[in-house]
């Protein structure tokens, strides 16, 4: 048995209260980027590659959507004489349809680029 005695009547018992074991929070990995280490270069390279892939996909969609219009009118010359609502189809496509298409591409690009950067920031924060 131990030398300590049980508390008598009217004596207070001292209880140690502790919380759960503390875990060390992951540190941000931006130090590697700031110090321009090899690992930081790999992190930045991955972000830049993903942003480049996104830009190339958007440019490909732009080239297919707008860039092929002259080819379509060259291959189907009768299409230039077709009128819709009193306007030639070419003017209608370039003056009306092209702008929402460009706006949509821009919206898509900005949303995806921001998501890539947010994912990268989460990776760097260790989340």
Tab-separated table of C-alpha atoms in Angstrom:
chain	number	residue	atom	x	y	z
A	1	UNK	CA	0.000	0.000	0.000
A	2	UNK	CA	1.038	3.582	-0.349
A	3	UNK	CA	1.918	6.117	2.303
A	4	UNK	CA	-1.008	8.310	1.249
A	5	UNK	CA	-4.158	7.955	3.253
A	6	UNK	CA	-7.692	8.297	2.063
A	7	UNK	CA	-9.182	11.707	2.850
A	8	UNK	CA	-11.165	11.915	6.014
A	9	UNK	CA	-14.705	13.208	6.322
A	10	UNK	CA	-14.936	16.893	5.362
A	11	UNK	CA	-11.571	16.943	3.560
A	12	UNK	CA	-11.479	17.896	-0.076
A	13	UNK	CA	-10.106	15.516	-2.620
A	14	UNK	CA	-7.770	17.055	-5.111
A	15	UNK	CA	-8.501	15.932	-8.666
A	16	UNK	CA	-6.326	16.677	-11.654
A	17	UNK	CA	-8.370	17.495	-14.743
A	18	UNK	CA	-6.683	17.155	-18.098
A	19	UNK	CA	-7.887	17.500	-21.629
A	20	UNK	CA	-7.370	15.081	-24.443
A	21	UNK	CA	-3.811	14.709	-25.657
A	22	UNK	CA	-2.893	17.592	-27.880
A	23	UNK	CA	-1.847	16.862	-31.402
A	24	UNK	CA	0.641	18.956	-33.146
A	25	UNK	CA	-1.072	21.001	-35.831
A	26	UNK	CA	0.337	20.516	-39.293
A	27	UNK	CA	2.409	23.436	-40.356
A	28	UNK	CA	1.914	25.211	-43.622
A	29	UNK	CA	4.216	24.069	-46.373
A	30	UNK	CA	4.646	27.487	-47.917
A	31	UNK	CA	8.136	27.745	-46.444
A	32	UNK	CA	9.335	25.395	-49.166
A	33	UNK	CA	7.932	27.698	-51.813
A	34	UNK	CA	9.278	30.845	-50.172
A	35	UNK	CA	12.724	29.294	-49.741
A	36	UNK	CA	12.619	28.064	-53.355
A	37	UNK	CA	13.517	24.523	-52.371
A	38	UNK	CA	13.183	21.595	-54.733
A	39	UNK	CA	9.968	20.514	-53.019
A	40	UNK	CA	8.587	24.055	-53.324
A	41	UNK	CA	9.432	23.960	-57.015
A	42	UNK	CA	7.494	20.714	-57.374
A	43	UNK	CA	4.485	22.234	-55.615
A	44	UNK	CA	4.521	25.350	-57.787
A	45	UNK	CA	5.172	23.331	-60.913
A	46	UNK	CA	2.090	21.211	-60.247
A	47	UNK	CA	-0.092	24.306	-59.845
A	48	UNK	CA	1.323	25.908	-62.983
A	49	UNK	CA	0.872	22.718	-65.009
A	50	UNK	CA	-2.742	22.428	-63.921
A	51	UNK	CA	-3.418	26.075	-64.784
A	52	UNK	CA	-1.731	25.593	-68.178
A	53	UNK	CA	-3.854	22.498	-68.888
A	54	UNK	CA	-6.963	24.484	-68.036
A	55	UNK	CA	-5.933	27.367	-70.296
A	56	UNK	CA	-5.215	24.979	-73.188
A	57	UNK	CA	-8.606	23.292	-72.783
A	58	UNK	CA	-10.376	26.661	-72.839
A	59	UNK	CA	-8.377	27.761	-75.887
A	60	UNK	CA	-9.271	24.505	-77.645
A	61	UNK	CA	-12.961	25.132	-76.936
A	62	UNK	CA	-12.596	28.683	-78.208
A	63	UNK	CA	-10.866	27.470	-81.353
A	64	UNK	CA	-13.545	24.875	-81.981
A	65	UNK	CA	-16.442	27.183	-81.167
A	66	UNK	CA	-15.431	30.395	-82.904
A	67	UNK	CA	-12.403	29.458	-84.964
A	68	UNK	CA	-14.194	26.870	-87.072
A	69	UNK	CA	-16.938	29.271	-88.196
A	70	UNK	CA	-14.957	30.523	-91.221
A	71	UNK	CA	-14.307	26.898	-92.233
A	72	UNK	CA	-18.010	26.082	-91.951
A	73	UNK	CA	-18.917	29.024	-94.195
A	74	UNK	CA	-16.158	28.069	-96.639
A	75	UNK	CA	-17.336	24.449	-96.859
A	76	UNK	CA	-21.025	25.446	-97.087
A	77	UNK	CA	-21.078	28.655	-99.145
A	78	UNK	CA	-24.884	28.609	-99.381
A	79	UNK	CA	-25.049	29.126	-95.616
A	80	UNK	CA	-23.963	32.739	-96.125
A	81	UNK	CA	-27.210	33.485	-97.969
A	82	UNK	CA	-29.465	32.057	-95.262
A	83	UNK	CA	-31.284	34.670	-93.199
A	84	UNK	CA	-32.849	34.294	-89.758
A	85	UNK	CA	-35.025	37.129	-88.450
A	86	UNK	CA	-33.859	39.193	-91.396
A	87	UNK	CA	-30.158	38.845	-90.508
A	88	UNK	CA	-27.575	36.718	-92.299
A	89	UNK	CA	-26.655	33.611	-90.275
A	90	UNK	CA	-22.984	34.675	-90.174
A	91	UNK	CA	-23.813	37.997	-88.552
A	92	UNK	CA	-26.218	36.307	-86.182
A	93	UNK	CA	-23.601	33.758	-85.101
A	94	UNK	CA	-20.812	36.309	-84.677
A	95	UNK	CA	-22.905	39.142	-83.299
A	96	UNK	CA	-25.322	37.340	-81.022
A	97	UNK	CA	-24.322	33.751	-80.327
A	98	UNK	CA	-20.576	34.336	-79.933
A	99	UNK	CA	-20.828	36.678	-76.938
A	100	UNK	CA	-22.694	34.348	-74.576
A	101	UNK	CA	-20.314	31.590	-75.668
A	102	UNK	CA	-17.284	33.771	-74.834
A	103	UNK	CA	-18.846	34.829	-71.540
A	104	UNK	CA	-19.471	31.180	-70.653
A	105	UNK	CA	-15.892	30.225	-71.477
A	106	UNK	CA	-14.585	33.079	-69.352
A	107	UNK	CA	-16.852	32.114	-66.453
A	108	UNK	CA	-15.754	28.470	-66.713
A	109	UNK	CA	-12.068	29.441	-66.825
A	110	UNK	CA	-12.239	31.758	-63.807
A	111	UNK	CA	-14.204	29.249	-61.702
A	112	UNK	CA	-11.827	26.384	-62.476
A	113	UNK	CA	-8.701	28.517	-62.000
A	114	UNK	CA	-9.982	29.685	-58.603
A	115	UNK	CA	-10.788	26.098	-57.652
A	116	UNK	CA	-7.268	25.017	-58.632
A	117	UNK	CA	-5.791	27.780	-56.486
A	118	UNK	CA	-8.097	26.949	-53.562
A	119	UNK	CA	-7.127	23.270	-53.771
A	120	UNK	CA	-3.472	24.291	-53.866
A	121	UNK	CA	-3.903	26.560	-50.836
A	122	UNK	CA	-5.636	23.716	-48.960
A	123	UNK	CA	-2.761	21.414	-49.831
A	124	UNK	CA	-0.249	23.959	-48.573
A	125	UNK	CA	-2.224	24.488	-45.360
A	126	UNK	CA	-2.256	20.741	-44.740
A	127	UNK	CA	-6.046	20.397	-44.867
